[in-house]
Coordinates of C-alpha atoms in Angstrom, one line a residue:
X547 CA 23.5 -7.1 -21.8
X548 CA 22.6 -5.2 -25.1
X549 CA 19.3 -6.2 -25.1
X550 CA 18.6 -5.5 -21.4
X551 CA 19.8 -2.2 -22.1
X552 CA 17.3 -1.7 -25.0
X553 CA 14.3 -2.9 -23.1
X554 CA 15.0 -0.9 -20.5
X555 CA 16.3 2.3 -21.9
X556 CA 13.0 2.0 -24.3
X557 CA 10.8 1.6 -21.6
X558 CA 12.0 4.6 -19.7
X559 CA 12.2 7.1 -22.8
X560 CA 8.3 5.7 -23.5
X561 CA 7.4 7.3 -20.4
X562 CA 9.0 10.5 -20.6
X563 CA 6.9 11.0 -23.2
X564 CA 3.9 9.7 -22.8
X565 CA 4.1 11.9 -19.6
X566 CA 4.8 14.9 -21.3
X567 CA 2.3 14.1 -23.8
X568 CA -0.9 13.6 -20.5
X569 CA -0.1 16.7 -19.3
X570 CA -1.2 18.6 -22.1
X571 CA -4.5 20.2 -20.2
X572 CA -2.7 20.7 -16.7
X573 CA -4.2 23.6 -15.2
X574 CA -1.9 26.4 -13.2
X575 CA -3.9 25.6 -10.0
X576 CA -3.0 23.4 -6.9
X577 CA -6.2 21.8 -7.5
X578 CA -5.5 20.6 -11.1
X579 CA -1.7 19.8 -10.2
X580 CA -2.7 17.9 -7.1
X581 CA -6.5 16.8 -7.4
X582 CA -6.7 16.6 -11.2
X583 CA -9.6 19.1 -10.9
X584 CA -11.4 16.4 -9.1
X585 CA -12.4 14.5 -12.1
X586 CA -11.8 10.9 -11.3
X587 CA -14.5 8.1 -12.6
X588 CA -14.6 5.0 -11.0
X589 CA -12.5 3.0 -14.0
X590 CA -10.0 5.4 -13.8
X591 CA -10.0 5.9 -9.8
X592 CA -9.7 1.8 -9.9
X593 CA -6.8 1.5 -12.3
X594 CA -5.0 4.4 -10.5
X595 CA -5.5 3.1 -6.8
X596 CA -4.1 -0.4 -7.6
X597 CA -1.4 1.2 -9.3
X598 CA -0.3 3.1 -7.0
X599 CA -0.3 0.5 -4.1
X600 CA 0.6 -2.4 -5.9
X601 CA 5.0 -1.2 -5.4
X602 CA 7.9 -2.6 -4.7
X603 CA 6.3 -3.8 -1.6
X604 CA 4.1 -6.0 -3.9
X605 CA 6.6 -7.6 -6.5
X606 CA 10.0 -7.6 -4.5
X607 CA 9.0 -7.8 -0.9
X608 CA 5.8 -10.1 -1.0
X609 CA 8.4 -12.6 -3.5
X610 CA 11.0 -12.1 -0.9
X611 CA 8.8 -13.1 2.2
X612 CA 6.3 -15.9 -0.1
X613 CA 10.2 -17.3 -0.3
X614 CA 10.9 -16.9 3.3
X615 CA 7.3 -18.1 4.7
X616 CA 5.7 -19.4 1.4
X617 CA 1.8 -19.5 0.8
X618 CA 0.6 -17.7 3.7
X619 CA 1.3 -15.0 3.0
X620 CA -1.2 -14.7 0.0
X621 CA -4.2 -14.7 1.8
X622 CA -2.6 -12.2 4.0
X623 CA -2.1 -9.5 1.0
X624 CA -4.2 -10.5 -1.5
X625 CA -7.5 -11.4 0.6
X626 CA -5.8 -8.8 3.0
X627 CA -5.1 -5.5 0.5
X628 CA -8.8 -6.5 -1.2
X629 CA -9.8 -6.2 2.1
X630 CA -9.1 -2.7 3.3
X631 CA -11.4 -1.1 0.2
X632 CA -13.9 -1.4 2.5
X633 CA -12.4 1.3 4.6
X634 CA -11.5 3.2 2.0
X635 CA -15.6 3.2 1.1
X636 CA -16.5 3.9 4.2
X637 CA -13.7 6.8 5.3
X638 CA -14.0 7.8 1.2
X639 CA -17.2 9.5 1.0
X640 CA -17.1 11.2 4.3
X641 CA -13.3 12.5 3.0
X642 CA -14.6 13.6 0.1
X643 CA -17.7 15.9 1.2
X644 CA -15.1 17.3 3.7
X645 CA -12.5 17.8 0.9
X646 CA -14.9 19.6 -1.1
X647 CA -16.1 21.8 1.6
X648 CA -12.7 22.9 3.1
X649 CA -11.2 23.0 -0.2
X650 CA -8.7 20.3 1.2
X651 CA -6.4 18.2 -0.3
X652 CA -4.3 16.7 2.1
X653 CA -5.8 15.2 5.2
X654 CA -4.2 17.6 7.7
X655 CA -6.4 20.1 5.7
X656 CA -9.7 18.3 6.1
X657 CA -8.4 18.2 9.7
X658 CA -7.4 21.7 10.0
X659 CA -10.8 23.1 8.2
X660 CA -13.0 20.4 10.8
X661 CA -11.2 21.5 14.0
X662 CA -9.7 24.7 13.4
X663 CA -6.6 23.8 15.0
X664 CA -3.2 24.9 13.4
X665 CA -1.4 22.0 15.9
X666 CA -3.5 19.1 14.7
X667 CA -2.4 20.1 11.3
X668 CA 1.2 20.5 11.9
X669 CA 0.8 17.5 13.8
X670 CA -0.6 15.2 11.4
X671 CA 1.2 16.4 8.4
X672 CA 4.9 15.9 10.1
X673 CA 3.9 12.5 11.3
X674 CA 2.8 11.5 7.5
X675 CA 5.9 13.1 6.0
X676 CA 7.7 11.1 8.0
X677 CA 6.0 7.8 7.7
X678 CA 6.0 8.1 3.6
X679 CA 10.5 8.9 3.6
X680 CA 10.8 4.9 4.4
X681 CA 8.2 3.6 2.4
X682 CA 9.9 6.0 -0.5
X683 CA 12.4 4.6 -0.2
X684 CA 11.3 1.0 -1.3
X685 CA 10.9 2.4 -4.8
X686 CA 14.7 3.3 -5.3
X687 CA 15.6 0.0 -3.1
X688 CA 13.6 -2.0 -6.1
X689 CA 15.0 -0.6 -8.8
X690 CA 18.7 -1.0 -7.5
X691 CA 17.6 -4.5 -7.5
X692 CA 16.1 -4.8 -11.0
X693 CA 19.3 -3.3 -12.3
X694 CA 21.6 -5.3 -10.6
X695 CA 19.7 -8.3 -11.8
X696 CA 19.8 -7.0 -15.5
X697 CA 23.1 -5.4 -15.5
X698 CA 25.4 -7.0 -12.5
X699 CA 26.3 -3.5 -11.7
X700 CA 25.7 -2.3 -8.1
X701 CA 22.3 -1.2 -7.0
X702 CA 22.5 2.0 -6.2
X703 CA 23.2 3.0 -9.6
X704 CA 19.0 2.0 -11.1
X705 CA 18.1 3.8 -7.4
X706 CA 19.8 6.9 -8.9
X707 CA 18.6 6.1 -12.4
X708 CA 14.7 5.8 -11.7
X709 CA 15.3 8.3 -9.1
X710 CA 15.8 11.0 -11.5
X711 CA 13.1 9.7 -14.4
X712 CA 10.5 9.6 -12.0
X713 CA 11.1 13.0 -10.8
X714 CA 11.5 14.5 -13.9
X715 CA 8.0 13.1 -15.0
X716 CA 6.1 13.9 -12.1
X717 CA 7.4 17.9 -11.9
X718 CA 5.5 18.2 -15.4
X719 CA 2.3 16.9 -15.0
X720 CA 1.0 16.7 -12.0
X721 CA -1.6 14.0 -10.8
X722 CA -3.1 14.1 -14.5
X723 CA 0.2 13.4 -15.8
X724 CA 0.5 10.4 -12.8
X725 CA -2.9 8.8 -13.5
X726 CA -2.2 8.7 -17.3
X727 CA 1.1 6.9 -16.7
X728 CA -0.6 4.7 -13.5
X729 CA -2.7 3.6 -16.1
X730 CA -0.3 2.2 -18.1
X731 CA 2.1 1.2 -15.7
X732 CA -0.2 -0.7 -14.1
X733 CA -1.6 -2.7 -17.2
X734 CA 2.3 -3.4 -18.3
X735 CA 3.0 -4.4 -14.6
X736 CA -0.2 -7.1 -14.2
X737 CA 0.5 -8.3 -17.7
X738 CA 3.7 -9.1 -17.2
X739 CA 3.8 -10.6 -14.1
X740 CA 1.8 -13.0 -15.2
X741 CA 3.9 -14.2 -18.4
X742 CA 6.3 -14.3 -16.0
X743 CA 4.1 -16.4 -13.5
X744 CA 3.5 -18.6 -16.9
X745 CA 7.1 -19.0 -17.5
X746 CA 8.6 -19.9 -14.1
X747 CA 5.7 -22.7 -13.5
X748 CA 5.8 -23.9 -17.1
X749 CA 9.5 -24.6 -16.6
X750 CA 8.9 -26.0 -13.0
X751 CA 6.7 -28.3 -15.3
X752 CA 3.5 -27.0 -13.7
X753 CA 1.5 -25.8 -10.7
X754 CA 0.9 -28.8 -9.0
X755 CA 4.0 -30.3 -10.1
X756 CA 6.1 -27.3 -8.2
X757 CA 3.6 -28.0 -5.2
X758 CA 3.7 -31.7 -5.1
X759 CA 8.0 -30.9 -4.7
X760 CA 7.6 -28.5 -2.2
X761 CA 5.3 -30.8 0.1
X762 CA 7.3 -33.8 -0.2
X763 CA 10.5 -31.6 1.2
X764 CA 11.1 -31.8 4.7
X765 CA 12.9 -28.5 4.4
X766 CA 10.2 -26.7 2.2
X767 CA 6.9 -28.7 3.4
X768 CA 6.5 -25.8 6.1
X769 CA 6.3 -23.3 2.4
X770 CA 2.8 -24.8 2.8
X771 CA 1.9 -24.1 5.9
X772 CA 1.0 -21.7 8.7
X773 CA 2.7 -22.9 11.6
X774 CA 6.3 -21.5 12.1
X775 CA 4.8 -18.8 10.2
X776 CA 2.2 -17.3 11.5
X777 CA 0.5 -17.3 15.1
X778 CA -3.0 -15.9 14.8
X779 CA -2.2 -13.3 16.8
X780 CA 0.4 -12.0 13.7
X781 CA -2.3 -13.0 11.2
X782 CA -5.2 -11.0 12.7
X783 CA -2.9 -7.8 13.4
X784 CA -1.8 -8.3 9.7
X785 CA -5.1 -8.3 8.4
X786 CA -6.3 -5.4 11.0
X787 CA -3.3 -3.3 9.8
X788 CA -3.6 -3.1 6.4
X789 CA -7.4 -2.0 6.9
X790 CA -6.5 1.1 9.2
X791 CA -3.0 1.9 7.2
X792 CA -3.3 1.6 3.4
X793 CA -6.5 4.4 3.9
X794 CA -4.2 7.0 5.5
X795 CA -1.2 6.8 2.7
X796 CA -1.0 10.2 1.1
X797 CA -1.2 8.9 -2.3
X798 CA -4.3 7.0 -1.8
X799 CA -6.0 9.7 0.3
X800 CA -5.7 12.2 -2.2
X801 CA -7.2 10.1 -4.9
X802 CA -10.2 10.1 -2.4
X803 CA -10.2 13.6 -2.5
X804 CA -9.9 13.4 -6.3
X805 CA -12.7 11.0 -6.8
X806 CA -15.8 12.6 -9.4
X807 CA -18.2 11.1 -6.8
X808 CA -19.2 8.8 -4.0
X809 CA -20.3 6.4 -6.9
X810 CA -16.8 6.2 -8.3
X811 CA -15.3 5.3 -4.8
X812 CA -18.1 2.4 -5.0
X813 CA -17.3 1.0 -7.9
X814 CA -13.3 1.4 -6.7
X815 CA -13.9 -0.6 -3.8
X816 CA -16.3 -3.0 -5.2
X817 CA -13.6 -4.3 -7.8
X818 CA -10.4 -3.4 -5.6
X819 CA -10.3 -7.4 -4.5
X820 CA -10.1 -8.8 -7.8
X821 CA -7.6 -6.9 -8.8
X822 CA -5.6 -7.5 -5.1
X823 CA -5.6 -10.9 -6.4
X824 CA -4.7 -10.8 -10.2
X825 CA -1.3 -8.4 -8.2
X826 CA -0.2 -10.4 -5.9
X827 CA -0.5 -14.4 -7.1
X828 CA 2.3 -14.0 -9.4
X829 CA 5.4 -12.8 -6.7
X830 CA 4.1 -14.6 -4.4
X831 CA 3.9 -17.9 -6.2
X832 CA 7.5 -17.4 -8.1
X833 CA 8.8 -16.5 -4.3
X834 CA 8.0 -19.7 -3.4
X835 CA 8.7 -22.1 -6.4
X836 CA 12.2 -19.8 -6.2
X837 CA 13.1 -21.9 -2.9
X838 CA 13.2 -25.2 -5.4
X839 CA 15.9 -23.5 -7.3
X840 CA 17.8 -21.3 -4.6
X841 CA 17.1 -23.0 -1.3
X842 CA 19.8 -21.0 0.9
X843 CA 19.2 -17.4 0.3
X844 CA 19.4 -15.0 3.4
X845 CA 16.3 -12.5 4.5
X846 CA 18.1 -9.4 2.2
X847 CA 19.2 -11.6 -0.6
X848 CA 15.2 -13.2 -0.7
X849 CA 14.4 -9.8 -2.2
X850 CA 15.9 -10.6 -5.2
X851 CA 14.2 -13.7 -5.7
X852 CA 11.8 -12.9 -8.5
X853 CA 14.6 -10.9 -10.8
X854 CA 16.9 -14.0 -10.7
X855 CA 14.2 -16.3 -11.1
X856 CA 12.5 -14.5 -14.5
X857 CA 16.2 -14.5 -15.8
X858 CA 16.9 -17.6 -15.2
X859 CA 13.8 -18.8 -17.1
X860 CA 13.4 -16.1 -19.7
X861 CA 17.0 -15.4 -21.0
X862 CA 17.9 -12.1 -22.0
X863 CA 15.5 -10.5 -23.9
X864 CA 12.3 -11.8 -22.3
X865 CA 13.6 -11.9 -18.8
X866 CA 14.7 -8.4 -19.2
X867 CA 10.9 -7.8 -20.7
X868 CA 9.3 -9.3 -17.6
X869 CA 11.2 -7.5 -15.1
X870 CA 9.9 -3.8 -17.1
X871 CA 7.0 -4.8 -14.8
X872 CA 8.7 -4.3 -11.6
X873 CA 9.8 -1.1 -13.1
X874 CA 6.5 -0.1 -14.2
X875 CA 5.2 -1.0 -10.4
X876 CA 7.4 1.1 -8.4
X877 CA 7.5 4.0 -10.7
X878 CA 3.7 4.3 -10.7
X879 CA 4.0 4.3 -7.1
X880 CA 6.6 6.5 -6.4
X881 CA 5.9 9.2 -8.7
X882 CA 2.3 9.3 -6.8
X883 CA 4.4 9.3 -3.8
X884 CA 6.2 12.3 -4.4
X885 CA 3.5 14.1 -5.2
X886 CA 1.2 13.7 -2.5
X887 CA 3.9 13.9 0.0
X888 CA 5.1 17.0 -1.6
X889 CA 1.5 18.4 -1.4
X890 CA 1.7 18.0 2.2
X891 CA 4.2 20.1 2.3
X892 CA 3.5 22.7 0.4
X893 CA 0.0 22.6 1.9
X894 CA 0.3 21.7 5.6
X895 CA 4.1 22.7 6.6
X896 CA 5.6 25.4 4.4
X897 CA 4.5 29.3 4.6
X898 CA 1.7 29.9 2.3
X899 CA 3.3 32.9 1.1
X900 CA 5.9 31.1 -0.1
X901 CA 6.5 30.9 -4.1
X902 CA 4.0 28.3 -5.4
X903 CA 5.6 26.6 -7.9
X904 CA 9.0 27.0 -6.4
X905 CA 7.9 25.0 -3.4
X906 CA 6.3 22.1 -5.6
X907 CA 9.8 21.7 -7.4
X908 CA 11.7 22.1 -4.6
X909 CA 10.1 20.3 -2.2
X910 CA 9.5 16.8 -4.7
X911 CA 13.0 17.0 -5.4
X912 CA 14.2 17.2 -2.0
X913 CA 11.7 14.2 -0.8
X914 CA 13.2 12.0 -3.6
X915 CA 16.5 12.1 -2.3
X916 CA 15.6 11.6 1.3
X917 CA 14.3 8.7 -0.5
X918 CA 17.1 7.6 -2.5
X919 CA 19.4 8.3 0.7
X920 CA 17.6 5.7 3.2
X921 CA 17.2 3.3 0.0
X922 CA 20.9 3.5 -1.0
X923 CA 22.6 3.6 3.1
X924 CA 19.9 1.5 5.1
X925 CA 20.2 -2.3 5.4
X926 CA 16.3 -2.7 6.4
X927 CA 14.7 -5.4 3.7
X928 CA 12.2 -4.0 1.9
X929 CA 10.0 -5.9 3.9
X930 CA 10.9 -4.5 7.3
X931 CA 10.5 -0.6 5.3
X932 CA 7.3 -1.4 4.7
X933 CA 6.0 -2.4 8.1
X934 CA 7.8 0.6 10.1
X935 CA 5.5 2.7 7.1
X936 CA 2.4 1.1 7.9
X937 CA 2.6 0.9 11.7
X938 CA 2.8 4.4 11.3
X939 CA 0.1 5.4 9.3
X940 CA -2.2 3.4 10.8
X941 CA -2.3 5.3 13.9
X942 CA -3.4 8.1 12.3
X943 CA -7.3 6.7 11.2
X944 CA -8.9 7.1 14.5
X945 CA -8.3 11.0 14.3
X946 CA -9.3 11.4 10.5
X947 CA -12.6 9.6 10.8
X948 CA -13.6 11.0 13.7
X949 CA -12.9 14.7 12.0
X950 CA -14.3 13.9 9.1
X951 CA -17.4 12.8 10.9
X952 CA -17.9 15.0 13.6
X953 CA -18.3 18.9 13.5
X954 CA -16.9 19.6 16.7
X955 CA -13.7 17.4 17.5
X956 CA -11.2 19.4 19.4
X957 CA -7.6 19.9 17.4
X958 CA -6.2 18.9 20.9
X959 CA -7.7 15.5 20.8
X960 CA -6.0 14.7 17.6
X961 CA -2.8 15.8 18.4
X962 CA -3.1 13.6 21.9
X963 CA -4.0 10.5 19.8
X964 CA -1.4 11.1 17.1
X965 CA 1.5 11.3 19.6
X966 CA -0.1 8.3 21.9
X967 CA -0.6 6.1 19.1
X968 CA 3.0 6.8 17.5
X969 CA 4.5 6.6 20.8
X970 CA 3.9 3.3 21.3
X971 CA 5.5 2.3 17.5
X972 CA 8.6 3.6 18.4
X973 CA 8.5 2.3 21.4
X974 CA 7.9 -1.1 19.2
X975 CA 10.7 -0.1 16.5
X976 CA 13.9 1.0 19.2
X977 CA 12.7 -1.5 22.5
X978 CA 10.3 -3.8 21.0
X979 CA 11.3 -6.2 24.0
X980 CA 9.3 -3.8 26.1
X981 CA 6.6 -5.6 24.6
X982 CA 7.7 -8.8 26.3
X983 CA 5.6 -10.4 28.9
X984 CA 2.0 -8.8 28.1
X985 CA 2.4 -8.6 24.5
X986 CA 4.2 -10.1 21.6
X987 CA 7.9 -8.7 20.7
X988 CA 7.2 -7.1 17.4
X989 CA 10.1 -7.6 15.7
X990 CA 10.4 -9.5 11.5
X991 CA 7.6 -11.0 11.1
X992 CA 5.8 -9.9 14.2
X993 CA 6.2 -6.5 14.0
X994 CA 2.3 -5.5 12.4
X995 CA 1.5 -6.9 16.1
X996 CA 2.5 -3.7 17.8
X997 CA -0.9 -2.2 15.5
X998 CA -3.3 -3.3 17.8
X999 CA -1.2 -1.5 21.2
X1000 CA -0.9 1.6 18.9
X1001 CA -4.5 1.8 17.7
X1002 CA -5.8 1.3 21.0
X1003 CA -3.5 4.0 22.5
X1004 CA -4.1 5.8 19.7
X1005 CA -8.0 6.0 20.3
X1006 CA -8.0 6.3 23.9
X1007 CA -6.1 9.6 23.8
X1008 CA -8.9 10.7 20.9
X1009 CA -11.7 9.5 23.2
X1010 CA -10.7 10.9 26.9
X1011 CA -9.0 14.2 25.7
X1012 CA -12.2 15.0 23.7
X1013 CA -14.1 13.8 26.7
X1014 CA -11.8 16.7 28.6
X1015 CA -11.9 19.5 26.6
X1016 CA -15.7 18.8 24.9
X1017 CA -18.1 16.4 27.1
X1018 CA -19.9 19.3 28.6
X1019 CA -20.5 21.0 25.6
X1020 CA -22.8 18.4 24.9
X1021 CA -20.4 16.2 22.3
X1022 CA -22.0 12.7 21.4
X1023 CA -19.9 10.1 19.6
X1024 CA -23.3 8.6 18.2
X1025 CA -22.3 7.6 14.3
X1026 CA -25.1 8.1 12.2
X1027 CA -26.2 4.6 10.2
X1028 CA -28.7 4.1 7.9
X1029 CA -31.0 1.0 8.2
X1030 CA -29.8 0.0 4.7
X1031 CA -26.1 0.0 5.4
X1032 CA -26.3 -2.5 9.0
X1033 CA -27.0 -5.4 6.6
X1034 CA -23.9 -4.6 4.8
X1035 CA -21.7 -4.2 7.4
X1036 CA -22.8 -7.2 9.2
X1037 CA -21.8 -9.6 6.5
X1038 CA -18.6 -7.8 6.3
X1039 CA -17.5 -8.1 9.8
X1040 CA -18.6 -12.2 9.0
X1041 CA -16.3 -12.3 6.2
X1042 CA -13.5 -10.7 7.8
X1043 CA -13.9 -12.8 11.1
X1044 CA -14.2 -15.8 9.0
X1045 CA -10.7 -14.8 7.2
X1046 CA -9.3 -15.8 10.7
X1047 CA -9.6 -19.4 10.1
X1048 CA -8.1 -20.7 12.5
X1049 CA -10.0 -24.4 12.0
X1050 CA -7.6 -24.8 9.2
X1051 CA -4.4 -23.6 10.9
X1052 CA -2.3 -26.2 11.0
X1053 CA -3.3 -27.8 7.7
X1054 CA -0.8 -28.3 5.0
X1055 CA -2.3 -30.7 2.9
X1056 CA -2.3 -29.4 -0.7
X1057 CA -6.3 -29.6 -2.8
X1058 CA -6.8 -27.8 -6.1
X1059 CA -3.8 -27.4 -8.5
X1060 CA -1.9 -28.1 -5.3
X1061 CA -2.4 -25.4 -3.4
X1062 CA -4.0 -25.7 -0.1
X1063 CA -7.7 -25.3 1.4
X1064 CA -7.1 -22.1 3.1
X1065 CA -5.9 -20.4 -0.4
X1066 CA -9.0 -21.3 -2.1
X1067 CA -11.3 -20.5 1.4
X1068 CA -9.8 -16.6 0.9
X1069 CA -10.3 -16.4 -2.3
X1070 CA -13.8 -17.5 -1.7
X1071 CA -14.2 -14.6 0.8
X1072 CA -12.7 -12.1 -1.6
X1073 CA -15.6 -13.2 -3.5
X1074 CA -18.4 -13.1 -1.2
X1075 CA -17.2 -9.4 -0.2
X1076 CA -17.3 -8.0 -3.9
X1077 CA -21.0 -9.3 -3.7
X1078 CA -21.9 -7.5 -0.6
X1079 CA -20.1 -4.1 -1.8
X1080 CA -22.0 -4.4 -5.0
X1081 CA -25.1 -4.7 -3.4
X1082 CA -24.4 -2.1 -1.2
X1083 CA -22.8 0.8 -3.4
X1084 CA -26.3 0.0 -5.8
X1085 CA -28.7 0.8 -2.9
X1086 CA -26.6 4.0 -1.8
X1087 CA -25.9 5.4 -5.3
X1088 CA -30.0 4.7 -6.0
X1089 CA -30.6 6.4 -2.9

């Protein structure tokens, strides 16, 4: 496949150097390298935070579960994802100050400057290091799969491949040199999943045409549906763990950090849902029109649904084009990966007197091939890499927001909360029927279930080892909320209860270009939050 080869090759020379060329004003500092001197606007912070989420996890596994449990799970990322910016608003600005103040750039360093505790620190940053190996590994895991779909060779060859471009880029330039390429990653990726989108319904002869074959299947109908799918236990945990995880990722965190100003993390999370959307339609609606053309496809080989399916449609040349965009999606992640990963590291782990730039080198290369070891030798779908990733980050937002919050949190506290909360995901990951009896056995598609267990163990070692070690200090948990933000927060708490729709549940009768209610109810949501945010990011920036 010549032309493959072309595409491809182009592509990854293009990025070389345009990388070389955005790090022409890197500074020698750990602040330029890993904050970009702080400089983010809120265009810039937006393109950047959706490209660097938006991964594998968003083109290869939500196509390989849409084709496993069809349109549900649209609403459950798209509405979902667009979701958790509110979190990111409201842990953002608090994150920042404290950023600023400490001189922090990891959150075991806004943790360690709070609390003063060396533990917490160590803590914290080993538990995130170790969450971020599995979901870096979906990277290399997605790119073995665009090149086997290109070339027919094995996979492991592309997870060597981008492996080594992506590292090569992101020892250069530093987060300057990773927004620049974000932003053009990102616009490749979005643009081209949607000519492929285009392509795969126009030769499915339409939308509502693909839908109207799907519902009139016995062995697709449920593609449709809910039930089988879903039980609204699975959908609220879902839901509930994106909005405590995605905020804790290292890579997003340290954009936080990186952020020119509380108004630029508004305007982020104002627009954040829109783009959730524009992401995640086209995988998830190829993953399911792929189950008309491939109907028998097992949980690992479903991951591949959206390379075979663009080929299929688009032939050589502009299947190979559309699948750059899968390309451009995991390498804008992983590259941001590395990088913030490695600055925990460097930061939180290794000897300060250590050589600087050594340790930046060393340390990203090392993390990529932890990487490109689990990706190449585990047999975990990309799906299941994802969920162990977020389980465990998740555990870790009761400790940051009540550091970055409070001036007196004890350093014991958050170690007793990290190691309660992440007990109880392992316990989940090696004897999730443990779970059996008073719970729901988190295992495929019920595994975000074991969130709400963790979180809650997670803040009651917080709460009563604080209570321990500070209550007669005179410690007070009181949040401070201004009269303008209750308002707010009320009709956001509406929207995300009314995501829970459980009225609907069972309904798989298709409305609007074919697609049913509950589609168009989320998207309806998504809507109604980006007019509350806006609303209230004006009245605090006017403030």
């Amino acid at each position: 496949m010549s032309s493959a080869l072309v595409i491809v090759g182009g592509y990854a020379l293009a990025m070389v150097i345009f990388a070389v060329w955005a790090r022409r004003d890197l500074g020698r500092g750990d602040e330029s390298y890993y904050l970009a001197g702080r400089s983010l606007t809120g265009p810039i912070l937006l393109v950047t935070m959706a490209a660097t989420n938006f991964s594998a996890f968003t083109v290869y596994g939500s196509s390989g579960a849409s084709y496993r449990i069809g349109l549900s799970f649209l609403p459950i990322m798209a509405f979902g994802t667009g979701f958790m910016a509110v979190s990111m608003y409201i842990l953002g600005r608090k994150i920042r100050s404290r950023s600023v103040q400490h001189g922090a750039m990891t959150a075991p360093e806004m943790v360690m400057g709070q609390t003063g505790s060396r533990s917490a620190q160590l803590t914290m940053a080993s538990v995130l290091v170790l969450a971020t190996i599995p979901y870096l590994a979906l990277q290399p895991r997605a790119a073995g799969i665009v090149f086997s779909a290109l070339f027919g060779g094995p996979d492991w060859i592309g997870a060597v491949l981008v492996t080594l471009l992506v590292v090569a880029y992101t020892l250069t330039g530093g987060l300057k040199a990773v927004v620049r390429t974000d932003a053009v990653q990102g616009a490749i990726a979005l643009g081209l999943l949607w000519l492929g989108l285009a392509m795969v319904v126009s030769d499915a002869g339409g939308i509502s045409t693909a839908m109207d074959a799907i519902s009139l299947s016995e062995s697709t109908e449920e593609l449709l549906g809910r039930e089988g799918n879903y039980t609204l236990l699975i959908w609220v945990s879902t839901m509930v763990l994106w909005l405590f995880a995605d905020p804790m990722f290292p890579q997003l965190y340290q954009r936080l950090c990186a952020a020119e100003s509380d108004a630029a993390i508004g305007r982020m999370a104002t627009l954040y849902p829109a783009v959730a959307w524009l992401a995640f339609i086209p995988p998830i609606l190829i993953g399911t029109i792929g189950h008309l053309s491939y109907p028998d496809l097992d949980r690992a080989g479903s991951d591949n649904i959206l390379p075979t399916m663009i080929m299929d449609v688009g032939g050589e040349w502009l299947g190979g084009l559309v699948l750059v965009a899968g390309l451009a999606a995991l390498m804008s992640t992983m590259d941001s990966q590395l990088l913030a990963t490695g600055s925990l590291v460097t930061r939180d782990l290794l000897d300060k007197e250590s050589p600087e730039d050594w340790s930046r080198e060393s340390v990203i290369i090392s993390l990529s091939l932890l990487g490109l070891a689990l990706s190449v030798w585990s047999d975990l779908s990309i799906l299941d890499l994802g969920l162990l990733a977020f389980s465990m980050y998740a555990v870790m937002f009761p400790s940051v927001l009540a550091s970055a919050h409070f001036d007196d949190i004890d350093g014991r506290a958050v170690v007793a909360s990290i190691l309660a909360g992440e007990a109880v995901v392992i316990l989940a990951v090696f004897s999730p029927e443990s779970f059996s009896g008073w719970w729901v056995e988190p295992v495929r598609g019920a595994v975000p279930t074991a969130v709400i267990p963790s979180l809650f163990a997670s803040l009651t070692g917080l709460v009563v080892t604080q209570r321990y070690f500070k209550m007669r200090e005179g410690f007070s948990w009181r949040f401070k909320i201004n009269n303008s933000d209750i308002a707010p927060l009320a009709g956001l708490l509406v929207v995300f209860v009314m995501a829970q729709d459980f009225w609907w549940w069972g309904e798989t009768e298709t409305w609007a270009l074919g697609l049913p209610r509950w589609i168009w109810w989320s998207a309806a949501l998504s809507i109604a939050q980006t007019a509350i945010m806006a609303r209230w990011v004006g009245k605090v920036s006017s403030r």
